[in-house]
Coordinates of C-alpha atoms in Angstrom, one line a residue:
M18 CA 0.0 0.0 0.0
K19 CA 1.3 3.5 -0.9
A20 CA 0.9 6.8 0.7
V21 CA 1.6 10.4 -0.3
I22 CA 2.5 13.0 2.4
L23 CA 2.3 16.6 1.5
V24 CA 5.2 18.3 3.2
G25 CA 5.7 21.3 0.9
G26 CA 4.6 24.1 3.3
L27 CA 6.9 26.8 4.7
G28 CA 5.6 26.5 8.2
T29 CA 5.2 30.3 8.6
R30 CA 2.7 30.0 11.4
L31 CA 5.2 28.1 13.5
R32 CA 8.1 30.5 13.2
P33 CA 10.6 31.0 14.7
L34 CA 10.6 27.2 15.3
T35 CA 10.6 26.6 11.5
C36 CA 13.2 29.2 10.6
N37 CA 15.9 26.5 10.4
T38 CA 13.8 23.3 10.4
P39 CA 11.0 22.2 8.0
K40 CA 7.7 21.9 9.9
P41 CA 7.5 18.1 9.5
M42 CA 11.0 17.8 10.8
I43 CA 10.5 19.6 14.1
P44 CA 10.8 17.3 17.1
L45 CA 7.7 15.6 18.6
V46 CA 8.7 14.1 21.9
N47 CA 12.4 14.2 20.8
Q48 CA 12.0 12.7 17.4
P49 CA 11.2 14.4 14.1
F50 CA 7.4 14.7 13.7
I51 CA 7.6 13.0 10.2
V52 CA 9.3 10.0 11.8
H53 CA 6.3 9.5 14.1
V54 CA 4.0 9.8 11.1
L55 CA 6.0 7.3 9.1
E56 CA 6.2 4.8 12.0
N57 CA 2.4 5.0 12.4
L58 CA 1.9 4.4 8.6
R59 CA 4.2 1.4 8.7
N60 CA 2.5 -0.1 11.7
Q61 CA -0.9 0.2 9.8
G62 CA 0.3 -1.7 6.7
I63 CA 1.7 1.0 4.4
D64 CA 5.1 0.0 3.0
E65 CA 5.9 2.8 0.4
V66 CA 5.7 6.5 1.0
I67 CA 6.1 9.5 -1.4
L68 CA 7.0 12.8 0.3
C69 CA 6.1 15.8 -1.8
V70 CA 8.6 18.5 -0.7
Q71 CA 9.2 22.1 -1.7
Y72 CA 11.1 23.5 1.2
L73 CA 14.5 22.3 2.5
A74 CA 14.1 18.9 0.6
D75 CA 17.7 17.9 1.4
R76 CA 16.9 17.8 5.1
F77 CA 14.3 15.1 4.5
R78 CA 16.8 13.1 2.4
E79 CA 19.5 13.4 5.0
A80 CA 17.2 12.3 7.9
L81 CA 15.2 9.6 6.2
G82 CA 17.4 8.2 3.4
D83 CA 15.6 5.5 1.4
G84 CA 13.4 4.6 4.4
S85 CA 15.0 1.3 5.1
A86 CA 15.9 2.2 8.6
L87 CA 12.2 2.6 9.3
G88 CA 11.1 -0.5 7.4
L89 CA 9.7 1.5 4.5
K90 CA 10.5 2.5 0.9
I91 CA 10.6 6.3 0.9
H92 CA 10.8 8.7 -2.1
V93 CA 11.5 12.4 -1.6
I94 CA 10.1 14.3 -4.6
E95 CA 11.0 17.9 -4.8
E96 CA 8.5 20.3 -6.5
P97 CA 10.1 22.8 -8.9
E98 CA 7.5 25.3 -7.7
P99 CA 4.6 25.2 -5.3
L100 CA 1.8 23.1 -6.9
G101 CA -0.9 23.1 -4.3
T102 CA -2.2 20.0 -2.6
A103 CA -3.8 18.2 -5.6
G104 CA -1.1 19.5 -8.0
A105 CA 1.6 18.0 -5.8
V106 CA 0.0 14.6 -6.0
K107 CA -0.6 15.0 -9.7
N108 CA 3.1 15.6 -10.0
V109 CA 3.8 12.0 -8.7
E110 CA 0.8 10.4 -10.5
H111 CA 3.1 8.2 -12.5
M112 CA 4.2 6.5 -9.2
L113 CA 0.6 5.6 -8.2
D114 CA -0.9 2.2 -9.2
G115 CA -4.0 1.8 -7.0
S116 CA -5.8 3.1 -3.9
T117 CA -3.5 5.6 -2.3
F118 CA -3.6 7.4 1.0
V119 CA -2.9 11.1 1.0
F120 CA -2.0 13.0 4.2
N121 CA -1.4 16.6 5.0
G122 CA 2.0 16.7 6.6
D123 CA 1.1 18.9 9.6
V124 CA -1.7 16.7 11.1
L125 CA -1.3 14.4 14.0
T126 CA -3.9 11.7 14.2
D127 CA -4.3 8.1 15.5
L128 CA -6.9 7.3 12.8
D129 CA -7.5 3.6 12.1
L130 CA -6.3 3.5 8.5
R131 CA -7.2 -0.1 7.9
A132 CA -10.8 0.5 8.9
M133 CA -10.9 3.6 6.6
L134 CA -9.6 1.5 3.7
A135 CA -12.1 -1.2 4.3
F136 CA -14.9 1.5 4.3
H137 CA -13.5 2.9 1.0
R138 CA -13.5 -0.5 -0.7
E139 CA -16.9 -1.7 0.6
R140 CA -18.6 1.4 -0.9
G141 CA -16.7 1.4 -4.2
S142 CA -15.5 4.9 -3.4
K143 CA -13.2 6.8 -5.7
L144 CA -12.4 9.4 -3.1
T145 CA -12.9 9.0 0.7
I146 CA -12.2 11.9 3.1
A147 CA -11.6 11.4 6.8
L148 CA -13.8 13.6 8.8
T149 CA -13.5 14.8 12.4
P150 CA -15.9 16.5 14.7
V151 CA -15.1 20.0 16.1
E152 CA -16.9 22.3 18.5
D153 CA -16.7 25.3 16.1
P154 CA -16.7 24.3 12.4
T155 CA -16.8 28.0 11.2
A156 CA -13.0 28.1 11.0
Y157 CA -12.7 25.0 8.8
G158 CA -14.1 23.3 5.7
L159 CA -17.5 21.7 6.7
V160 CA -18.6 18.5 4.9
E161 CA -22.2 17.5 4.4
M162 CA -23.2 13.9 3.7
D163 CA -26.4 12.0 3.0
E164 CA -27.6 9.0 5.1
T165 CA -25.3 6.6 3.2
G166 CA -22.2 8.7 3.8
H167 CA -22.0 10.0 0.2
I168 CA -20.7 13.6 0.2
C169 CA -23.2 16.1 -1.1
R170 CA -21.6 19.5 -0.3
F171 CA -18.6 21.3 0.9
M172 CA -18.8 24.7 2.8
E173 CA -15.5 26.5 3.4
K174 CA -15.6 28.5 6.7
P175 CA -19.4 28.7 7.0
R176 CA -21.2 31.4 9.0
V177 CA -22.7 30.3 12.3
D178 CA -26.2 30.3 10.7
E179 CA -25.0 28.1 7.9
V180 CA -23.6 25.3 10.1
T181 CA -25.5 22.0 9.5
S182 CA -22.8 19.6 10.7
N183 CA -19.8 19.6 13.0
L184 CA -17.8 17.3 10.7
I185 CA -14.8 18.8 9.0
N186 CA -12.1 17.7 6.5
A187 CA -9.4 16.0 8.6
G188 CA -6.7 16.1 5.9
T189 CA -6.5 12.3 5.3
Y190 CA -7.8 11.0 1.9
I191 CA -7.9 7.7 0.0
I192 CA -7.9 8.4 -3.7
E193 CA -8.2 6.2 -6.8
P194 CA -5.5 7.5 -9.3
E195 CA -8.0 7.7 -12.1
L196 CA -9.4 10.9 -10.5
F197 CA -6.2 12.8 -11.3
R198 CA -7.4 13.0 -14.9
Y199 CA -9.4 16.0 -13.6
V200 CA -6.3 17.8 -12.3
P201 CA -4.3 19.9 -14.7
P202 CA -0.6 19.0 -14.9
K203 CA 2.1 21.4 -13.8
Q204 CA -0.3 23.9 -12.3
H205 CA -1.1 25.1 -8.8
Y206 CA -4.3 23.2 -8.0
M207 CA -6.0 22.4 -4.6
F208 CA -8.1 19.5 -3.4
E209 CA -10.5 21.7 -1.4
R210 CA -11.3 24.3 -4.0
G211 CA -10.4 22.3 -7.1
L212 CA -10.7 18.6 -7.2
F213 CA -13.4 18.1 -4.6
P214 CA -16.0 20.4 -6.3
V215 CA -15.2 18.8 -9.6
V216 CA -15.8 15.3 -8.2
L217 CA -19.2 16.5 -6.9
Q218 CA -20.1 17.6 -10.4
T219 CA -18.9 14.4 -12.1
R220 CA -20.7 12.3 -9.5
D221 CA -17.8 10.0 -9.1
P222 CA -18.5 8.1 -5.8
M223 CA -17.1 10.3 -2.9
Y224 CA -17.7 9.4 0.7
G225 CA -16.9 10.9 4.1
Y226 CA -15.4 8.7 6.8
P227 CA -16.3 10.2 10.2
S228 CA -14.0 9.2 13.1
P229 CA -13.7 10.2 16.7
A230 CA -9.9 9.5 16.5
Y231 CA -7.5 12.1 17.9
W232 CA -6.8 14.8 15.4
T233 CA -5.0 18.1 15.5
D234 CA -3.0 20.4 13.3
I235 CA 0.4 21.2 14.7
G236 CA 0.7 24.4 12.7
T237 CA 1.0 27.0 15.5
P238 CA 3.2 27.2 18.6
T239 CA 0.2 26.9 20.8
A240 CA -1.0 23.7 19.0
Y241 CA 2.5 22.3 19.0
L242 CA 2.8 22.7 22.8
E243 CA -0.7 21.3 23.3
V244 CA 0.1 18.2 21.2
H245 CA 3.0 17.4 23.5
H246 CA 0.7 17.8 26.5
D247 CA -1.9 15.5 24.9
I248 CA 0.7 12.8 24.1
L249 CA 2.2 12.9 27.6
V250 CA -1.1 12.7 29.4
G251 CA -2.3 9.9 27.2
K252 CA -4.9 11.5 25.0
V253 CA -3.3 10.1 21.9
R254 CA -1.9 6.6 21.3
Y255 CA 1.9 6.9 21.4
R256 CA 4.8 4.5 22.0
F257 CA 7.4 6.2 24.2
H258 CA 11.0 5.4 23.5
G259 CA 13.6 4.6 26.1
K260 CA 13.0 3.2 29.6
E261 CA 10.5 4.3 32.3
I262 CA 12.7 5.2 35.2
G263 CA 9.9 6.5 37.4
N264 CA 6.1 7.0 37.4
R265 CA 5.6 8.2 33.8
V266 CA 9.2 9.4 33.5
W267 CA 10.9 8.1 30.3
L268 CA 14.6 8.3 29.7
V269 CA 16.4 7.7 26.4
G270 CA 20.0 6.7 26.9
D271 CA 21.8 8.0 30.0
A272 CA 21.3 11.2 32.1
D273 CA 22.9 12.8 35.1
I274 CA 20.1 13.6 37.5
H275 CA 21.2 15.0 40.8
P276 CA 19.7 13.1 43.8
R277 CA 18.2 16.3 45.1
A278 CA 16.5 17.1 41.8
Q279 CA 12.7 16.4 41.6
V280 CA 11.2 14.9 38.4
I281 CA 7.4 14.5 38.4
G282 CA 5.9 12.8 35.3
P283 CA 4.8 12.7 32.7
V284 CA 8.3 13.7 31.5
V285 CA 10.5 12.6 28.6
I286 CA 14.2 13.1 29.0
G287 CA 16.7 12.8 26.1
P288 CA 20.2 11.3 26.2
G289 CA 23.1 13.2 27.8
V290 CA 20.8 15.5 29.9
K291 CA 22.2 16.9 33.2
I292 CA 19.8 18.1 35.9
G293 CA 21.2 20.1 38.9
A294 CA 20.5 20.0 42.6
G295 CA 17.1 21.3 43.6
A296 CA 15.8 21.6 40.1
Q297 CA 12.2 20.7 39.6
I298 CA 11.0 19.1 36.3
I299 CA 7.2 18.8 36.3
G300 CA 5.2 17.2 33.5
P301 CA 3.9 17.3 31.0
T302 CA 7.5 18.3 29.9
V303 CA 10.0 17.1 27.3
I304 CA 13.7 17.8 27.6
G305 CA 15.8 17.3 24.5
A306 CA 19.2 15.6 24.2
G307 CA 22.2 17.3 25.8
C308 CA 20.3 19.9 27.8
V309 CA 21.9 21.1 31.0
I310 CA 19.4 22.2 33.7
G311 CA 21.0 24.3 36.4
A312 CA 20.4 24.2 40.2
Q313 CA 17.0 25.4 41.5
A314 CA 15.6 25.7 38.0
R315 CA 11.9 25.0 37.6
I316 CA 10.6 23.5 34.3
E317 CA 6.9 22.8 34.0
G318 CA 4.7 22.0 31.0
A319 CA 7.5 23.0 28.6
V320 CA 9.2 21.6 25.5
L321 CA 13.0 22.0 25.2
W322 CA 14.8 21.0 22.0
D323 CA 18.4 19.7 22.0
G324 CA 21.5 21.3 23.5
N325 CA 20.0 24.0 25.7
Q326 CA 21.9 25.5 28.7
I327 CA 19.5 26.5 31.4
A328 CA 21.2 28.4 34.3
E329 CA 20.3 28.3 38.0
G330 CA 17.0 29.6 39.1
V331 CA 15.4 29.8 35.7
T332 CA 11.7 29.2 35.3
L333 CA 10.3 27.7 32.1
R334 CA 6.6 27.2 32.1
S335 CA 4.2 26.4 29.2
C336 CA 6.8 27.5 26.7
V337 CA 8.8 26.1 23.8
V338 CA 12.6 26.5 23.7
G339 CA 14.4 25.6 20.4
S340 CA 17.9 24.3 20.1
R341 CA 21.3 25.4 21.5
N342 CA 20.0 28.3 23.5
Q343 CA 21.7 29.8 26.6
I344 CA 19.2 31.0 29.2
G345 CA 20.7 33.1 32.0
A346 CA 20.1 32.9 35.7
R347 CA 16.7 33.7 37.1
T348 CA 15.1 34.3 33.7
H349 CA 11.4 33.5 33.4
I350 CA 10.0 32.2 30.1
T351 CA 6.3 31.4 30.5
D352 CA 2.8 31.7 29.2
G353 CA 3.3 30.4 25.6
A354 CA 6.6 32.1 24.9
V355 CA 8.6 30.6 22.0
I356 CA 12.4 30.9 21.7
G357 CA 14.1 30.1 18.4
D358 CA 17.5 28.5 18.0
A359 CA 21.0 29.6 19.2
C360 CA 19.7 32.6 21.3
I361 CA 21.6 34.1 24.3
I362 CA 19.2 35.4 26.9
E363 CA 21.1 36.8 29.8
A364 CA 20.0 36.9 33.4
D365 CA 16.8 38.3 34.9
N366 CA 14.7 38.6 31.7
R367 CA 11.0 37.9 31.7
L368 CA 9.5 36.6 28.5
E369 CA 5.7 36.0 28.7
R370 CA 2.4 36.3 26.8
G371 CA 3.3 34.3 23.7
I372 CA 6.3 36.5 22.8
R373 CA 8.5 34.9 20.0
I374 CA 12.3 35.4 20.0
W375 CA 13.9 34.8 16.6
P376 CA 17.0 32.6 16.2
E377 CA 20.4 34.0 17.3
T378 CA 18.9 36.9 19.3
H379 CA 21.1 38.2 22.1
L380 CA 19.2 39.8 25.0
K381 CA 21.3 41.5 27.7
E382 CA 20.5 41.3 31.4
R383 CA 17.1 42.6 32.3
S384 CA 16.4 43.6 28.7
I385 CA 12.7 42.5 28.6
S386 CA 10.0 42.3 31.2
F387 CA 7.1 41.5 28.9

């Protein structure tokens, strides 16, 4: 079974985290997000994956190779220019030879793909769209079906008085390659505003597959942080790597944790981490490889990427800290703040209220109390 993953976006909503790293390569619980997606596909019977890439394609080749390390056959296909969602799949149409899964590359879900495929085949569907319920569908693409599940209408970002369903497009499709005859070659063309309306007009069988499975778009820093919390508290199926060294505390490799440090799960700790005396690490928290946490620091509900140096008395709460940063003593980073890569933030700064610090920023002592 083949799958196509659309990973061509620039990840602008996630900046500064995506200034140096493609969105699908940002870490999810200390491994690239795309690796988690690929392992999930492999475990559900998919053996060949095509990545449609437009931004930093070499990063995917370096990280994934031919896929053999993951038990998959992986092709990284670089688009010469942005082709849109349907246009990107049209570009690899020659590689498709049967029912094909298509995934948006910024969605985390534990959808049962085998059940969705069985549904697709039982109904003789040419295009099946996974649907997920949301509380407020006005910000999404609403999908209406008849009693058999056949899709009758799409409504993009409906007004409140237009809402007739709470089911939205969840960004996972099963498509028969013959439908790509409707997609113009070498042009920017979208599923939502192009192919789907055309299939409604041609009356090719198109069904919705509602599912209560976990679903979220990791496309903003807030969502990215929430996804980590959801994984760590068990809202989504996830296989933790490493060994469980305490109650819901997982360690990959070795770490130097001072006996007077306190670690309260759920917490994931990467290899080579050092945690100083009196430090408190309170879940849901993820600490990347090689981080050094100083004495009396307090880290709660935070995500730290690799190689960060956290000085004594620092407070990190509900924030994301990129790679290779130096955080000075007694600095507070809280309330959705996001730090890019390779920043130097000297002592006694306060970064709060969702502030974003771009890579390689240098803040002197007491520069910001935001």
